[in-house]
Amino acid sequence: MYDAFLVAMLYPAMCYGEDIEVRGSVSKRIWHNTMHYVQGLVKAYAPSFRNVGISARGFANAAKAENLRIGTGFSGGRLVLHSS
């Protein structure tokens, strides 16, 4: 599934007026919403952008894994305060 890559490439593709060709499968719902709604939202933000064509090799839905796993991240960071 290449849904995330399709969404990530939409903004630069619209900026440069280049069509998107996905050499893999995307979900039909993501493709449909990107073609019919998301591009309009992006153009409302940046009117000079152009609608682009999006093609994919096929459509597929993500399958839910039998063993669910959750990944989280936390960066406590380091706060350093300097006084003058």
Coordinates of N, CA, C and O in Angstrom, one line a residue:
M1 N 0.8 -1.2 0.0 CA 0.0 0.0 0.0 C 0.9 1.3 0.0 O 1.8 1.4 0.8
Y2 N 0.6 2.2 -0.9 CA 1.3 3.4 -1.0 C 0.5 4.6 -0.7 O 0.8 5.7 -1.2
D3 N -0.5 4.5 0.2 CA -1.3 5.6 0.5 C -0.5 6.8 1.1 O -0.7 8.0 0.6
A4 N 0.4 6.6 2.0 CA 1.1 7.6 2.6 C 2.0 8.4 1.6 O 2.1 9.6 1.7
F5 N 2.6 7.7 0.7 CA 3.4 8.3 -0.3 C 2.6 9.1 -1.3 O 3.0 10.2 -1.7
L6 N 1.4 8.7 -1.6 CA 0.5 9.5 -2.5 C 0.2 10.8 -1.8 O 0.3 11.9 -2.4
V7 N -0.2 10.8 -0.5 CA -0.6 12.0 0.2 C 0.7 12.9 0.3 O 0.6 14.1 0.2
A8 N 1.8 12.3 0.6 CA 3.0 13.1 0.8 C 3.5 13.8 -0.5 O 4.0 14.9 -0.4
M9 N 3.2 13.2 -1.6 CA 3.6 13.8 -2.9 C 2.6 14.8 -3.5 O 2.9 15.4 -4.5
L10 N 1.4 14.8 -2.9 CA 0.4 15.7 -3.5 C 0.8 17.1 -3.6 O 0.7 17.8 -4.6
Y11 N 1.2 17.7 -2.5 CA 1.6 19.1 -2.4 C 2.7 19.5 -3.4 O 2.4 20.4 -4.2
P12 N 3.8 18.8 -3.4 CA 4.8 19.2 -4.4 C 4.3 19.0 -5.8 O 4.7 19.8 -6.7
A13 N 3.6 17.9 -6.1 CA 3.1 17.7 -7.4 C 2.2 18.8 -7.9 O 2.3 19.3 -9.0
M14 N 1.3 19.3 -7.0 CA 0.4 20.4 -7.4 C 1.2 21.7 -7.6 O 0.9 22.5 -8.4
C15 N 2.2 21.9 -6.8 CA 3.1 23.1 -6.9 C 3.7 23.1 -8.3 O 3.8 24.2 -8.9
Y16 N 4.3 22.0 -8.7 CA 5.0 22.0 -10.0 C 4.1 21.5 -11.2 O 4.6 21.5 -12.3
G17 N 2.9 21.2 -10.9 CA 2.0 20.8 -12.0 C 2.3 19.5 -12.6 O 2.1 19.3 -13.8
E18 N 2.8 18.6 -11.8 CA 3.2 17.3 -12.3 C 2.2 16.2 -11.9 O 1.8 16.2 -10.7
D19 N 1.8 15.3 -12.8 CA 0.9 14.2 -12.4 C 1.7 13.2 -11.5 O 2.9 13.2 -11.6
I20 N 0.9 12.5 -10.8 CA 1.5 11.5 -9.9 C 1.2 10.1 -10.4 O 0.0 9.8 -10.8
E21 N 2.2 9.3 -10.6 CA 2.0 7.9 -11.0 C 2.5 7.0 -9.9 O 3.7 7.0 -9.5
V22 N 1.6 6.2 -9.3 CA 2.0 5.3 -8.2 C 2.2 3.9 -8.8 O 1.2 3.4 -9.4
R23 N 3.4 3.4 -8.7 CA 3.7 2.1 -9.2 C 3.4 1.0 -8.2 O 4.3 0.2 -7.8
G24 N 2.2 1.0 -7.7 CA 1.8 0.1 -6.7 C 0.3 0.3 -6.4 O -0.4 1.1 -7.1
S25 N -0.2 -0.2 -5.3 CA -1.6 -0.1 -5.0 C -1.9 1.0 -3.9 O -1.0 1.2 -3.0
V26 N -3.0 1.6 -4.1 CA -3.5 2.6 -3.0 C -4.9 2.2 -2.7 O -5.6 1.5 -3.5
S27 N -5.4 2.7 -1.6 CA -6.8 2.4 -1.3 C -7.7 3.3 -2.2 O -7.4 4.4 -2.5
K28 N -8.8 2.7 -2.6 CA -9.7 3.4 -3.5 C -10.2 4.7 -2.8 O -10.4 5.7 -3.5
R29 N -10.4 4.6 -1.5 CA -11.0 5.7 -0.8 C -10.0 6.9 -0.7 O -10.4 8.1 -0.9
I30 N -8.7 6.6 -0.5 CA -7.7 7.7 -0.5 C -7.6 8.3 -1.9 O -7.5 9.5 -2.1
W31 N -7.6 7.5 -2.9 CA -7.5 8.0 -4.3 C -8.7 8.9 -4.6 O -8.5 10.0 -5.1
H32 N -9.9 8.4 -4.3 CA -11.1 9.2 -4.6 C -11.1 10.5 -3.9 O -11.3 11.5 -4.5
N33 N -10.8 10.5 -2.6 CA -10.8 11.7 -1.8 C -9.7 12.7 -2.2 O -9.9 13.9 -2.3
T34 N -8.5 12.1 -2.6 CA -7.5 13.0 -3.1 C -7.8 13.6 -4.4 O -7.6 14.8 -4.7
M35 N -8.5 12.9 -5.3 CA -8.9 13.4 -6.6 C -10.0 14.4 -6.5 O -10.0 15.4 -7.2
H36 N -10.9 14.2 -5.6 CA -12.2 15.0 -5.6 C -12.3 16.1 -4.5 O -13.0 17.0 -4.6
Y37 N -11.5 15.9 -3.4 CA -11.7 16.8 -2.3 C -10.4 17.5 -1.8 O -10.3 18.7 -1.7
V38 N -9.3 16.7 -1.7 CA -8.1 17.2 -1.1 C -7.4 18.2 -2.0 O -6.9 19.3 -1.5
Q39 N -7.4 18.0 -3.3 CA -6.8 19.0 -4.2 C -7.5 20.3 -4.1 O -6.8 21.4 -4.2
G40 N -8.8 20.3 -3.9 CA -9.5 21.6 -3.7 C -9.1 22.3 -2.5 O -9.0 23.5 -2.4
L41 N -8.9 21.5 -1.4 CA -8.4 22.1 -0.1 C -7.0 22.7 -0.3 O -6.8 23.8 0.2
V42 N -6.2 22.0 -1.0 CA -4.8 22.6 -1.2 C -4.9 23.8 -2.0 O -4.2 24.8 -1.7
K43 N -5.7 23.8 -3.1 CA -5.8 25.0 -3.9 C -6.4 26.2 -3.2 O -6.1 27.3 -3.5
A44 N -7.3 26.0 -2.2 CA -7.8 27.0 -1.4 C -6.7 27.7 -0.6 O -6.7 28.9 -0.3
Y45 N -5.7 26.9 -0.2 CA -4.5 27.5 0.5 C -3.5 28.1 -0.4 O -2.9 29.1 -0.1
A46 N -3.3 27.5 -1.6 CA -2.4 28.0 -2.6 C -3.0 28.1 -3.9 O -3.0 27.1 -4.7
P47 N -3.7 29.2 -4.3 CA -4.5 29.3 -5.5 C -3.7 29.1 -6.8 O -4.3 28.8 -7.8
S48 N -2.4 29.3 -6.7 CA -1.6 29.2 -8.0 C -1.3 27.7 -8.3 O -0.8 27.4 -9.4
F49 N -1.6 26.8 -7.4 CA -1.3 25.4 -7.6 C -2.3 24.9 -8.6 O -3.4 25.4 -8.8
R50 N -2.0 23.8 -9.3 CA -2.9 23.2 -10.3 C -3.3 21.8 -9.9 O -2.6 21.1 -9.2
N51 N -4.5 21.4 -10.3 CA -4.9 20.0 -10.1 C -4.1 19.1 -10.9 O -3.6 19.5 -12.0
V52 N -3.8 17.9 -10.4 CA -3.0 17.0 -11.1 C -3.7 15.6 -11.2 O -4.7 15.4 -10.5
G53 N -3.3 14.9 -12.2 CA -3.8 13.5 -12.4 C -3.1 12.6 -11.5 O -1.9 12.7 -11.2
I54 N -3.8 11.5 -11.0 CA -3.2 10.5 -10.2 C -3.6 9.2 -10.7 O -4.8 8.8 -10.9
S55 N -2.6 8.4 -11.0 CA -2.8 7.0 -11.5 C -2.1 6.0 -10.6 O -1.1 6.4 -10.0
A56 N -2.7 4.9 -10.5 CA -2.1 3.8 -9.6 C -2.2 2.5 -10.4 O -3.1 2.3 -11.2
R57 N -1.3 1.6 -10.1 CA -1.4 0.3 -10.7 C -2.6 -0.5 -10.3 O -3.0 -1.4 -11.0
G58 N -3.1 -0.2 -9.1 CA -4.3 -1.0 -8.6 C -4.8 -0.4 -7.3 O -4.2 0.6 -6.8
F59 N -5.9 -1.0 -6.9 CA -6.5 -0.5 -5.6 C -6.6 -1.7 -4.7 O -6.8 -2.8 -5.1
A60 N -6.3 -1.4 -3.4 CA -6.3 -2.5 -2.4 C -6.6 -1.8 -1.1 O -6.3 -0.6 -0.9
N61 N -7.1 -2.5 -0.2 CA -7.4 -2.0 1.2 C -6.4 -2.7 2.1 O -6.0 -3.9 1.9
A62 N -5.9 -2.0 3.1 CA -5.0 -2.5 4.1 C -5.6 -3.6 4.9 O -6.8 -3.5 5.2
A63 N -4.9 -4.7 5.1 CA -5.4 -5.8 5.9 C -5.0 -5.6 7.4 O -3.8 -5.2 7.6
K64 N -5.9 -5.9 8.3 CA -5.5 -5.8 9.7 C -4.7 -7.0 10.1 O -5.1 -8.1 9.8
A65 N -3.6 -6.8 10.8 CA -2.8 -7.9 11.2 C -3.4 -8.7 12.3 O -4.2 -8.1 13.1
E66 N -3.1 -10.0 12.4 CA -3.7 -10.8 13.5 C -3.1 -10.3 14.9 O -3.8 -10.3 15.8
N67 N -1.8 -10.1 14.9 CA -1.2 -9.6 16.2 C -1.0 -8.1 16.1 O -0.3 -7.6 15.4
L68 N -1.8 -7.5 17.0 CA -1.7 -6.0 17.0 C -0.5 -5.6 17.8 O -0.3 -6.1 18.9
R69 N 0.2 -4.6 17.3 CA 1.3 -4.0 18.0 C 1.2 -2.5 18.0 O 0.7 -1.9 17.1
I70 N 1.7 -1.9 19.1 CA 1.6 -0.5 19.2 C 3.0 0.1 19.3 O 3.8 -0.4 20.2
G71 N 3.4 1.1 18.5 CA 4.7 1.7 18.7 C 4.5 3.1 19.0 O 3.7 3.8 18.5
T72 N 5.3 3.5 20.0 CA 5.2 4.9 20.4 C 6.6 5.5 20.6 O 7.6 4.7 20.7
G73 N 6.7 6.7 20.6 CA 8.0 7.4 20.8 C 7.9 8.5 21.8 O 6.9 9.1 21.9
F74 N 9.0 8.7 22.5 CA 9.0 9.9 23.4 C 10.4 10.4 23.5 O 11.4 9.7 23.6
S75 N 10.5 11.7 23.3 CA 11.8 12.3 23.4 C 11.7 13.3 24.6 O 11.1 14.4 24.4
G76 N 12.4 13.0 25.7 CA 12.3 13.9 26.8 C 13.2 15.2 26.5 O 12.9 16.2 27.1
G77 N 14.1 15.0 25.6 CA 14.9 16.2 25.2 C 15.8 16.7 26.4 O 15.8 16.1 27.5
R78 N 16.4 17.7 26.2 CA 17.2 18.4 27.3 C 17.0 19.9 27.2 O 17.2 20.5 26.2
L79 N 16.5 20.4 28.2 CA 16.2 21.8 28.3 C 17.4 22.5 29.0 O 17.7 22.2 30.1
V80 N 18.0 23.5 28.3 CA 19.1 24.2 28.9 C 18.7 25.7 28.8 O 18.4 26.3 27.8
L81 N 18.7 26.3 30.0 CA 18.4 27.7 30.1 C 19.6 28.5 30.3 O 20.5 28.2 31.2
H82 N 19.8 29.6 29.6 CA 21.0 30.5 29.7 C 20.5 31.8 30.2 O 19.5 32.4 29.7
S83 N 21.1 32.3 31.2 CA 20.7 33.7 31.7 C 21.8 34.6 31.3 O 23.0 34.3 31.3
S84 N 21.5 35.9 31.1 CA 22.5 36.9 30.8 C 22.9 37.6 32.0 O 22.2 37.9 32.9

